[in-house]
Coordinates of C-alpha atoms (C1' of nucleotides) in Angstrom, one line a residue:
Chain A
M1 CA 0.1 0.1 0.0
T2 CA 1.1 3.5 -0.6
N3 CA 2.2 5.1 2.7
T4 CA 2.7 8.8 2.5
L5 CA 3.8 10.0 6.1
Y6 CA 3.3 13.8 6.8
I7 CA 5.2 15.2 9.7
Y8 CA 4.7 18.7 11.5
N9 CA 7.8 20.6 11.0
T10 CA 8.3 23.3 13.6
L11 CA 10.6 25.1 11.0
S12 CA 7.9 25.6 8.5
A13 CA 5.0 25.4 10.9
N14 CA 3.4 23.1 8.5
K15 CA 2.8 19.4 7.9
E16 CA 5.1 18.2 5.3
E17 CA 5.6 14.9 3.4
F18 CA 8.1 12.9 5.0
K19 CA 11.2 12.3 2.6
P20 CA 14.2 11.1 4.3
L21 CA 17.7 12.3 3.0
N22 CA 18.8 8.8 2.0
K23 CA 16.2 6.5 0.9
D24 CA 15.0 3.9 3.5
L25 CA 17.4 5.4 6.0
V26 CA 16.3 7.9 8.8
G27 CA 18.5 9.9 11.3
M28 CA 16.9 10.8 14.5
Y29 CA 18.2 12.9 17.4
V30 CA 16.2 13.6 20.5
C31 CA 17.3 15.7 23.3
G32 CA 18.0 13.6 26.4
P33 CA 17.9 14.6 30.3
T34 CA 20.2 16.1 32.2
V35 CA 20.9 13.4 34.8
Y36 CA 21.1 15.4 38.2
S37 CA 17.7 14.3 39.6
D38 CA 15.0 11.7 39.0
V39 CA 13.0 12.2 35.6
H40 CA 9.5 13.1 36.4
L41 CA 6.5 12.5 34.1
G42 CA 6.7 15.3 31.9
N43 CA 10.1 14.3 30.8
C44 CA 8.8 10.8 30.1
R45 CA 6.0 12.1 28.0
T46 CA 8.7 13.4 25.3
F47 CA 10.7 10.3 25.4
I48 CA 7.5 8.0 25.2
S49 CA 6.1 10.2 22.4
F50 CA 9.4 9.7 20.3
D51 CA 9.5 6.0 21.2
T52 CA 6.1 5.8 19.2
I53 CA 7.5 7.9 16.4
Y54 CA 10.9 5.6 16.1
R55 CA 8.5 2.6 16.4
Y56 CA 6.2 3.6 13.6
L57 CA 9.1 4.7 11.5
M58 CA 10.3 1.2 11.8
Y59 CA 7.0 -0.5 11.1
L60 CA 7.0 1.5 7.8
G61 CA 10.2 -0.4 6.7
Y62 CA 12.8 2.4 7.4
K63 CA 16.0 1.6 9.0
V64 CA 16.3 4.1 11.8
R65 CA 19.5 5.3 13.8
Y66 CA 18.2 6.9 16.9
V67 CA 20.5 9.1 19.0
R68 CA 19.5 10.3 22.3
N69 CA 21.9 11.9 24.4
I70 CA 22.6 12.1 28.2
T71 CA 23.7 15.5 29.5
D72 CA 26.1 14.4 32.1
A73 CA 28.4 17.5 32.0
G74 CA 27.5 20.0 34.4
H75 CA 25.7 23.2 33.1
L76 CA 25.0 26.4 35.0
E77 CA 22.0 27.0 36.9
N78 CA 21.8 30.6 35.3
D79 CA 23.1 32.8 32.7
A80 CA 25.4 34.4 34.8
D81 CA 29.3 34.3 34.7
E82 CA 29.3 32.8 38.4
G83 CA 27.5 30.0 39.8
E84 CA 27.4 26.4 40.5
D85 CA 26.5 23.8 37.9
K86 CA 23.4 21.6 38.6
I87 CA 25.6 18.5 38.9
S88 CA 28.3 19.6 41.2
K89 CA 25.6 21.2 43.4
K90 CA 23.9 18.0 43.9
A91 CA 27.1 16.1 44.4
R92 CA 27.9 18.4 47.0
L93 CA 24.5 18.1 48.4
E94 CA 24.5 14.3 48.5
Q95 CA 28.3 14.2 49.4
L96 CA 29.1 12.1 46.1
E97 CA 31.4 12.4 43.1
P98 CA 29.7 14.2 40.2
M99 CA 29.8 10.9 38.2
E100 CA 28.0 9.1 41.2
I101 CA 25.4 11.5 40.5
V102 CA 25.5 10.7 36.7
Q103 CA 25.3 7.1 37.4
K104 CA 22.6 6.8 39.7
Y105 CA 20.1 9.1 37.8
T106 CA 21.1 7.5 34.4
L107 CA 20.2 4.3 35.7
G108 CA 17.0 5.2 37.2
F109 CA 16.1 6.9 33.8
H110 CA 16.5 3.9 32.0
K111 CA 14.6 2.0 34.6
V112 CA 11.6 3.9 34.2
L113 CA 11.7 4.0 30.5
R114 CA 11.7 0.4 30.6
A115 CA 8.9 0.2 32.6
F116 CA 7.0 2.3 29.8
N117 CA 8.1 -0.6 27.5
N118 CA 10.4 2.1 25.5
L119 CA 12.9 0.8 23.1
P120 CA 16.4 1.7 24.0
P121 CA 17.9 4.3 21.2
S122 CA 20.5 3.2 18.8
I123 CA 22.9 5.3 20.3
E124 CA 22.9 6.8 23.7
P125 CA 26.0 9.1 23.8
T126 CA 27.1 11.3 26.9
A127 CA 28.4 14.9 26.9
T128 CA 31.5 14.0 28.7
G129 CA 32.4 11.4 26.4
H130 CA 32.4 13.8 23.7
I131 CA 34.4 16.8 25.0
I132 CA 37.1 16.4 22.1
E133 CA 34.4 16.8 19.6
Q134 CA 33.1 19.8 21.2
I135 CA 36.4 21.6 21.3
E136 CA 37.0 20.9 17.8
I137 CA 33.6 22.5 16.8
T138 CA 34.5 25.6 19.0
K139 CA 37.6 25.8 16.9
K140 CA 36.0 25.7 13.6
I141 CA 33.1 28.2 14.7
L142 CA 36.1 30.7 16.0
D143 CA 38.0 29.9 12.5
K144 CA 34.9 31.0 10.8
G145 CA 34.5 34.1 12.4
F146 CA 31.3 33.4 14.3
A147 CA 32.7 33.3 17.6
Y148 CA 35.2 35.4 19.8
E149 CA 37.2 34.4 23.0
S150 CA 37.0 36.4 26.2
N151 CA 38.6 36.1 29.2
G152 CA 39.2 32.1 28.8
S153 CA 35.6 31.6 27.5
V154 CA 34.4 31.3 24.0
Y155 CA 31.1 33.1 22.8
F156 CA 28.9 32.7 19.8
D157 CA 28.4 35.8 18.2
V158 CA 24.9 35.9 17.3
E159 CA 24.5 39.4 15.6
K160 CA 27.5 38.5 13.2
Y161 CA 25.7 34.9 12.3
N162 CA 22.4 37.0 12.0
Q163 CA 24.0 39.2 9.2
T164 CA 24.2 36.1 6.9
E165 CA 21.8 33.6 8.5
N166 CA 18.5 34.1 10.4
Y167 CA 18.9 33.4 14.0
G168 CA 15.2 32.8 15.4
E169 CA 14.0 31.1 12.2
L170 CA 12.8 28.0 14.5
S171 CA 11.1 30.0 17.2
G172 CA 9.8 32.7 14.8
R173 CA 11.8 35.3 16.8
K174 CA 13.3 38.5 15.6
I175 CA 16.6 39.6 16.8
E176 CA 15.8 43.0 17.5
D177 CA 12.8 41.9 19.6
L178 CA 15.0 39.6 21.5
I179 CA 17.6 42.3 22.3
S180 CA 15.0 44.7 23.6
G181 CA 13.6 42.0 25.6
T182 CA 16.6 41.2 27.2
R183 CA 17.2 42.3 30.9
A184 CA 20.7 43.4 31.8
L185 CA 22.1 40.5 34.0
D186 CA 25.0 41.2 36.4
G187 CA 28.3 39.9 35.2
Q188 CA 27.8 39.7 31.6
S189 CA 30.5 41.9 30.6
E190 CA 32.4 39.1 29.1
K191 CA 29.8 38.8 26.2
K192 CA 29.5 41.4 23.2
S193 CA 25.7 41.0 23.3
P194 CA 23.4 39.5 25.9
L195 CA 22.2 37.0 23.2
D196 CA 25.5 35.6 22.8
F197 CA 25.7 32.3 24.2
A198 CA 28.8 30.2 25.6
L199 CA 30.4 27.5 23.6
W200 CA 33.2 27.2 26.1
K201 CA 33.1 28.3 29.7
K202 CA 36.1 29.1 31.7
A203 CA 35.8 27.1 35.1
S204 CA 35.5 28.9 38.1
P205 CA 37.8 27.7 41.3
Y206 CA 35.2 25.7 42.7
H207 CA 33.9 24.1 39.3
I208 CA 34.3 20.5 39.9
M209 CA 33.6 19.2 36.3
R210 CA 36.5 20.5 34.0
W211 CA 38.5 19.7 31.0
P212 CA 41.6 21.5 29.5
S213 CA 41.3 23.4 26.2
P214 CA 42.8 25.9 24.3
W215 CA 41.2 28.6 25.7
S216 CA 41.3 27.7 29.5
V217 CA 40.2 24.7 31.8
G218 CA 36.6 24.8 31.7
F219 CA 33.7 23.1 30.2
P220 CA 31.4 23.1 27.0
G221 CA 28.4 25.3 26.6
W222 CA 25.1 23.5 27.0
H223 CA 24.0 23.8 23.5
L224 CA 27.3 22.5 22.0
E225 CA 26.8 18.9 23.1
C226 CA 23.9 18.1 21.0
T227 CA 25.7 19.7 17.8
A228 CA 28.6 17.6 18.6
M229 CA 26.8 14.3 19.0
S230 CA 24.4 14.6 16.2
T231 CA 27.0 15.5 13.8
K232 CA 29.2 12.6 14.8
Y233 CA 26.5 10.1 14.4
L234 CA 24.0 11.3 11.9
G235 CA 26.1 13.5 10.0
K236 CA 26.1 17.4 9.0
Q237 CA 22.5 17.0 8.0
F238 CA 20.1 14.5 9.2
D239 CA 16.2 13.9 9.1
I240 CA 14.7 14.5 12.4
H241 CA 15.6 16.3 15.6
G242 CA 13.3 16.3 18.5
G243 CA 12.6 17.4 21.9
G244 CA 10.3 19.2 24.3
M245 CA 8.8 22.4 23.1
D246 CA 10.5 24.2 26.2
L247 CA 13.9 23.4 24.1
K248 CA 12.8 25.0 21.0
F249 CA 14.2 28.6 22.4
P250 CA 17.1 29.0 22.8
H251 CA 18.8 25.5 22.8
H252 CA 17.3 24.3 19.3
E253 CA 17.8 27.6 17.8
C254 CA 21.2 27.5 19.1
E255 CA 21.8 24.3 17.7
I256 CA 21.1 25.2 14.4
A257 CA 23.2 28.3 14.5
Q258 CA 26.2 26.2 15.5
G259 CA 25.7 23.7 13.1
C260 CA 25.3 26.2 10.1
A261 CA 28.2 28.1 11.5
S262 CA 30.7 25.1 11.6
T263 CA 29.5 23.3 8.5
G264 CA 27.8 25.7 6.5
K265 CA 24.7 23.5 6.4
K266 CA 21.6 23.6 8.1
P267 CA 21.9 20.7 10.2
V268 CA 18.0 19.3 10.2
K269 CA 15.4 18.8 7.8
Y270 CA 12.4 18.1 10.3
W271 CA 12.1 19.7 13.8
M272 CA 9.7 18.1 15.8
H273 CA 8.5 19.5 19.5
T274 CA 6.5 17.5 22.0
N275 CA 4.1 19.6 24.2
M276 CA 4.1 19.9 27.8
L277 CA 2.6 17.5 30.4
T278 CA 0.8 19.4 32.9
L279 CA -0.2 19.1 36.4
N280 CA -3.0 21.2 37.9
G281 CA -2.8 23.1 34.5
K282 CA 0.7 24.2 34.9
K283 CA 3.9 22.6 33.2
M284 CA 5.5 20.1 35.2
S285 CA 9.1 21.4 36.0
K286 CA 11.8 20.3 38.0
S287 CA 12.8 23.7 39.1
T288 CA 9.3 24.7 40.3
G289 CA 8.6 21.5 42.0
N290 CA 5.4 20.9 40.1
T291 CA 6.2 17.4 39.5
L292 CA 5.0 13.7 39.9
L293 CA 7.6 11.0 39.6
P294 CA 6.8 7.7 37.8
E295 CA 7.5 5.7 40.9
E296 CA 5.0 7.6 43.0
L297 CA 2.3 6.9 40.0
F298 CA 3.1 3.3 39.9
S299 CA 3.0 2.9 43.7
G300 CA 0.2 5.1 44.3
N301 CA 2.4 6.8 46.8
N302 CA 1.5 10.4 46.2
K303 CA -1.2 12.8 47.4
L304 CA -2.2 13.8 43.9
M305 CA -3.8 10.5 42.5
D306 CA -6.6 8.3 44.1
K307 CA -4.8 5.0 43.4
P308 CA -1.6 3.6 41.7
Y309 CA -1.5 3.1 38.1
H310 CA 0.3 0.6 35.7
P311 CA 3.0 2.1 33.5
M312 CA 1.1 0.7 30.4
V313 CA -2.1 2.7 31.7
V314 CA 0.1 5.7 31.7
R315 CA 1.4 5.1 28.4
F316 CA -2.2 4.6 26.8
F317 CA -3.3 7.8 28.5
M318 CA -0.4 9.7 26.9
M319 CA -1.2 8.0 23.5
Q320 CA -4.7 9.2 23.5
A321 CA -3.5 12.6 23.3
H322 CA -1.6 14.1 20.2
Y323 CA 2.1 14.6 21.0
R324 CA 1.7 18.5 20.0
S325 CA -1.1 19.1 22.5
V326 CA -0.6 20.0 26.0
L327 CA -2.2 17.3 28.3
D328 CA -3.2 17.6 31.8
F329 CA -2.8 14.8 34.2
S330 CA -5.6 14.0 36.8
S331 CA -6.9 10.8 38.5
E332 CA -10.2 11.1 36.8
A333 CA -8.7 11.1 33.2
L334 CA -6.4 8.1 34.2
N335 CA -9.1 6.2 35.6
A336 CA -11.0 6.5 32.2
S337 CA -7.9 5.5 30.4
E338 CA -7.5 2.5 32.6
K339 CA -10.9 1.2 31.6
G340 CA -10.6 1.9 27.8
F341 CA -7.2 0.1 28.0
N342 CA -8.6 -2.8 29.6
K343 CA -11.3 -2.9 27.1
L344 CA -8.9 -3.1 24.1
M345 CA -6.8 -5.4 25.7
T346 CA -9.6 -7.9 26.4
A347 CA -10.7 -7.5 22.8
I348 CA -7.3 -8.5 21.6
K349 CA -7.3 -11.5 23.8
D350 CA -10.5 -12.8 22.5
L351 CA -9.2 -12.3 19.1
P352 CA -8.2 -16.0 18.6
Q353 CA -11.4 -17.4 19.6
L354 CA -13.4 -15.7 17.0
T355 CA -15.7 -17.7 14.5
K356 CA -14.6 -17.4 10.9
S357 CA -17.3 -17.2 8.2
T358 CA -17.4 -17.2 4.4
Q359 CA -17.6 -13.3 4.4
S360 CA -17.0 -10.2 6.5
S361 CA -20.0 -8.0 7.4
I362 CA -17.8 -4.9 7.4
D363 CA -14.9 -3.6 5.1
V364 CA -11.9 -4.9 6.8
Q365 CA -9.2 -3.7 4.6
S366 CA -10.5 0.1 4.8
L367 CA -10.6 -0.1 8.7
V368 CA -6.9 -1.4 8.5
D369 CA -6.1 1.1 6.0
S370 CA -7.3 3.9 8.6
F371 CA -4.9 2.6 11.2
Y372 CA -2.1 3.8 8.8
Q373 CA -3.7 7.1 7.7
S374 CA -4.1 7.9 11.5
M375 CA -0.3 7.6 11.9
N376 CA 0.6 9.0 8.4
D377 CA -1.1 12.0 9.8
D378 CA 1.7 13.3 11.9
F379 CA 1.5 10.4 14.3
N380 CA -1.9 10.9 15.2
T381 CA -2.1 8.2 18.0
P382 CA -5.5 9.6 19.4
I383 CA -7.2 8.9 16.1
L384 CA -5.4 5.6 15.9
I385 CA -6.8 4.6 19.1
A386 CA -10.3 5.4 18.1
K387 CA -10.0 3.4 15.2
L388 CA -8.6 0.7 17.2
F389 CA -11.7 1.0 19.5
E390 CA -13.7 0.5 16.1
A391 CA -12.0 -2.8 15.6
V392 CA -12.9 -3.6 19.2
K393 CA -16.6 -2.9 18.7
Y394 CA -16.5 -5.2 15.4
I395 CA -14.9 -8.2 17.3
N396 CA -17.4 -8.0 20.1
H397 CA -20.0 -8.0 17.6
I398 CA -18.5 -11.0 16.0
K399 CA -18.3 -12.7 19.5
D400 CA -22.1 -11.8 19.9
G401 CA -23.0 -13.4 16.5
K402 CA -23.9 -9.9 15.2
A403 CA -21.1 -9.7 12.5
T404 CA -19.3 -11.9 10.5
I405 CA -15.5 -12.1 9.4
S406 CA -13.8 -14.1 6.8
K407 CA -10.6 -16.2 7.2
N408 CA -8.5 -13.5 5.3
D409 CA -9.8 -10.7 6.7
F410 CA -9.3 -12.6 10.2
D411 CA -5.8 -12.8 9.5
L412 CA -5.6 -9.2 8.4
L413 CA -7.1 -7.8 11.2
S414 CA -5.2 -10.0 13.9
D415 CA -2.0 -9.0 12.2
K416 CA -2.5 -5.3 12.1
I417 CA -4.7 -4.7 15.4
T418 CA -1.7 -6.4 17.3
A419 CA 1.0 -4.8 15.4
F420 CA -0.4 -1.4 15.9
T421 CA -1.1 -2.0 19.4
F422 CA 2.0 -3.7 20.7
D423 CA 4.7 -2.7 17.8
V424 CA 3.6 0.8 17.1
L425 CA 2.0 2.2 20.3
G426 CA 4.4 0.1 22.2
L427 CA 1.6 -1.4 24.6
N428 CA 1.5 -4.6 26.2
F429 CA -0.7 -6.9 28.3
I430 CA -0.3 -6.2 32.0
D431 CA 1.5 -8.9 33.6
K432 CA -0.7 -9.8 36.6
T433 CA 1.7 -12.3 38.2
D434 CA 4.2 -9.7 39.6
E435 CA 4.6 -8.9 43.0
S436 CA 2.5 -5.7 43.1
I437 CA -0.5 -8.1 42.6
L438 CA 0.6 -10.5 45.2
E439 CA 0.8 -8.3 47.9
P440 CA -2.7 -7.4 48.4
L441 CA -3.8 -11.0 47.4
M442 CA -1.4 -12.2 50.2
K443 CA -2.8 -9.7 52.6
I444 CA -6.5 -11.4 51.9
I445 CA -5.2 -14.8 52.3
L446 CA -3.5 -14.1 55.5
T447 CA -6.6 -12.5 56.9
L448 CA -8.7 -15.2 56.1
R449 CA -6.2 -17.6 57.7
K450 CA -5.9 -15.4 61.2
Q451 CA -9.6 -15.9 61.1
A452 CA -9.6 -19.4 60.8
K453 CA -6.8 -19.7 63.6
K454 CA -9.0 -17.5 65.8
N455 CA -11.9 -19.9 65.3
K456 CA -9.5 -22.7 66.1
D457 CA -10.2 -24.0 62.6
Y458 CA -6.8 -25.5 62.1
T459 CA -7.5 -27.7 59.3
T460 CA -8.2 -24.6 57.2
A461 CA -5.3 -22.8 58.6
D462 CA -2.9 -25.8 57.6
Y463 CA -4.7 -26.3 54.2
I464 CA -3.9 -22.4 53.5
R465 CA -0.5 -22.7 54.5
D466 CA 0.2 -26.1 52.8
K467 CA -1.2 -25.0 49.6
V468 CA 0.3 -21.2 49.4
S469 CA 3.6 -23.2 49.9
E470 CA 3.1 -25.4 47.0
A471 CA 2.6 -22.5 44.9
G472 CA 6.0 -21.4 46.1
I473 CA 5.1 -19.0 48.9
T474 CA 6.3 -19.2 52.5
I475 CA 4.2 -18.3 55.4
K476 CA 5.8 -17.6 58.7
D477 CA 4.0 -17.5 61.9
T478 CA 5.4 -14.7 64.2
R479 CA 4.5 -13.1 67.5
E480 CA 3.4 -9.9 65.6
G481 CA 1.3 -11.9 63.1
S482 CA 2.1 -13.8 59.8
T483 CA 4.5 -12.7 57.1
W484 CA 5.1 -14.1 53.7
S485 CA 8.1 -14.3 51.3
L486 CA 8.6 -16.0 47.9
Chain B
rG1 C1' 5.7 43.9 27.9
rG2 C1' 7.1 40.6 23.2
rU3 C1' 6.6 36.0 20.5
rU4 C1' 3.6 31.5 19.9
rA5 C1' -0.3 28.3 20.8
rC6 C1' -4.9 27.0 22.7
rG7 C1' -10.3 27.8 24.7
rU8 C1' -15.1 21.4 21.8
rG9 C1' -20.5 18.1 25.6
rG10 C1' -20.2 16.0 33.3
rC11 C1' -14.6 14.7 32.7
rC12 C1' -10.4 13.4 29.1
rG13 C1' -9.4 14.4 24.0
rA14 C1' -9.5 14.3 18.1
rG15 C1' -11.0 16.6 13.8
rU16 C1' -13.4 19.3 10.3
rG17 C1' -16.4 25.0 5.5
rG18 C1' -22.1 21.0 4.9
rC19 C1' -21.5 13.8 6.3
rU20 C1' -21.0 9.6 13.9
rA21 C1' -14.5 11.0 16.4
rG22 C1' -13.1 7.8 20.5
rG23 C1' -12.6 6.7 25.8
rC24 C1' -14.7 7.4 30.5
rA25 C1' -19.2 9.0 33.4
rG26 C1' -24.6 8.9 33.0
rU27 C1' -29.1 6.5 31.1
rG28 C1' -31.7 1.8 29.2
rG29 C1' -30.9 -3.2 28.4
rU30 C1' -28.3 -8.6 28.1
rC31 C1' -25.5 -11.5 31.3
rU32 C1' -25.6 -13.1 36.7
rG33 C1' -27.5 -16.4 43.3
rC34 C1' -26.5 -11.2 44.4
rA35 C1' -22.9 -7.7 43.1
rA36 C1' -18.8 -6.4 40.2
rC37 C1' -16.7 -7.2 35.4
rA38 C1' -17.9 -7.7 30.5
rC39 C1' -21.1 -6.9 26.3
rC40 C1' -25.2 -3.9 23.3
rA41 C1' -28.0 0.6 22.5
rU42 C1' -28.2 5.6 23.9
rC43 C1' -28.4 11.7 25.6
rU44 C1' -25.7 16.5 26.2
rA45 C1' -20.6 20.4 22.4
rC46 C1' -17.9 23.4 19.9
rG47 C1' -15.5 30.6 25.3
rG48 C1' -18.3 35.9 23.9
rC49 C1' -19.7 39.3 20.1
rG50 C1' -19.4 40.7 15.1
rG51 C1' -18.0 39.5 9.6
rU52 C1' -17.2 36.4 4.8
rU53 C1' -20.4 32.2 2.9
rC54 C1' -25.9 29.2 0.1
rG55 C1' -24.1 27.1 4.8
rA56 C1' -18.9 28.0 10.0
rA57 C1' -17.9 25.1 15.7
rU58 C1' -14.3 24.9 11.3
rC59 C1' -11.9 31.1 7.4
rC60 C1' -11.5 36.6 9.2
rG61 C1' -11.7 40.7 13.0
rU62 C1' -12.3 41.7 17.9
rC63 C1' -13.1 40.8 23.0
rC64 C1' -12.4 37.6 27.3
rG65 C1' -9.5 33.5 29.4
rU66 C1' -5.6 29.9 29.9
rA67 C1' -0.6 28.0 28.9
rA68 C1' 4.3 27.7 26.9
rC69 C1' 8.9 30.6 25.5
rC70 C1' 11.6 35.2 26.2
rU71 C1' 16.8 32.5 32.6
rC72 C1' 18.1 26.2 33.5
rC73 C1' 14.0 22.7 32.0
rA74 C1' 11.3 17.0 28.1

RNA sequence: GGUUACGUGGCCGAGUGGCUAGGCAGUGGUCUGCAACACCAUCUACGGCGGUUCGAAUCCGUCCGUAACCUCCA
């Protein structure tokens, strides 16, 4: 079938037909997290959205190289010359080496994304592993005259760049507006203009993370790592660059400028931005503390939600909104998704038992085509889910004898509904055998056994202990009560 | 203040110049020892005011409201 994929490109503010630079090969770069604290659900939304995009591209048959960085070099907490970087600060607070902080939160990040059933990217490079590349790019930009050295630091000359290129093309900003809107911050005297951004920063005496360079012992500017790593692994020009909306300006704008200044080419063909996840109508953000951690949501150990939610339910909930829309988090909305998710999964489980007929009572091919059409329209997962529910209704009708399906159509529908649900949306059946379900279950069993013992019904009490033991669970009676273990 | 989005039924959330989004909740049924689950059917809509049009919730203007970015943030 013909599959024309349309992607909303932030650069043109329009949906554009997707044509990879190299036939069948796709290069995709997504800005990863700064690993100085736990990832919150807002962060997760972006990575789950791009995971689905990655999955669909592969499902269409593209060979995708998906690069997502880990920002493990400390960056300053604000734009002032002096200040502490986030990772060093956290290291001091927790009395750890900066790299211990990095390791801890990187592992946590991976664990959470695995719970959401995200596929790992093809390459996950770190900023500290690419200091040399960043220094090389800085040299190139200096050589081409788009940067200047000042007191051991190197800054990108935005106004110079803007003479020949268009700084602000991605975010729709004009350089004059930016200048007039800039407040004068203390200690910015090193820069020619407040718009200029650091390519290399000289380290202050107490800055822990530091590397030698031709200009000073220091550390790279925040925007530079993405340019260095995307260029290294995807080339001077690549297909898709993604990230959260909040990175559009200045981060991605600066990346375009750095790429263009160092290679003479615009680095990215399609810029994609995911919208914010909100809590109480406000953006989830580490700095404001308006956050919810995935673990808190999975365990139910939080004040905001009524009960725990399985990662697959949360993923399904996110898929019910388009990636470019703001999505608000609430118990009420999650509950609705949980029921919908179960309904979809039940129908898929019922699939093998359906009776096949000689004819189908609906046009199965066009229903299946609509799965593709939804995703081809800028990865419209909510429409896809609506179409999947159409299939669910059809499946239930067949079960009730109110509709029929032919053998061929059955094979087609089974194949596509499972492919789109599991391979594309990245959902999965909830494994009911994990300990989270055992815990409340054992509580009930122990309560019943306690009752039996109280009634001196030791036959029942022993029966329970023996049978549970056969199932691999040991019950221990202690003075404080009974406990269990696997 | 500047820039950019958005405002859809009880809730969440798509889409669109005229043809049912979908999920949840509600209501009525089927099933069931009772209940829950599941399944079937079904109601409520496009922020206010103008304009363009045969026709707009969909285009334009304006007003009101909300959010994001302009400082680190997915």
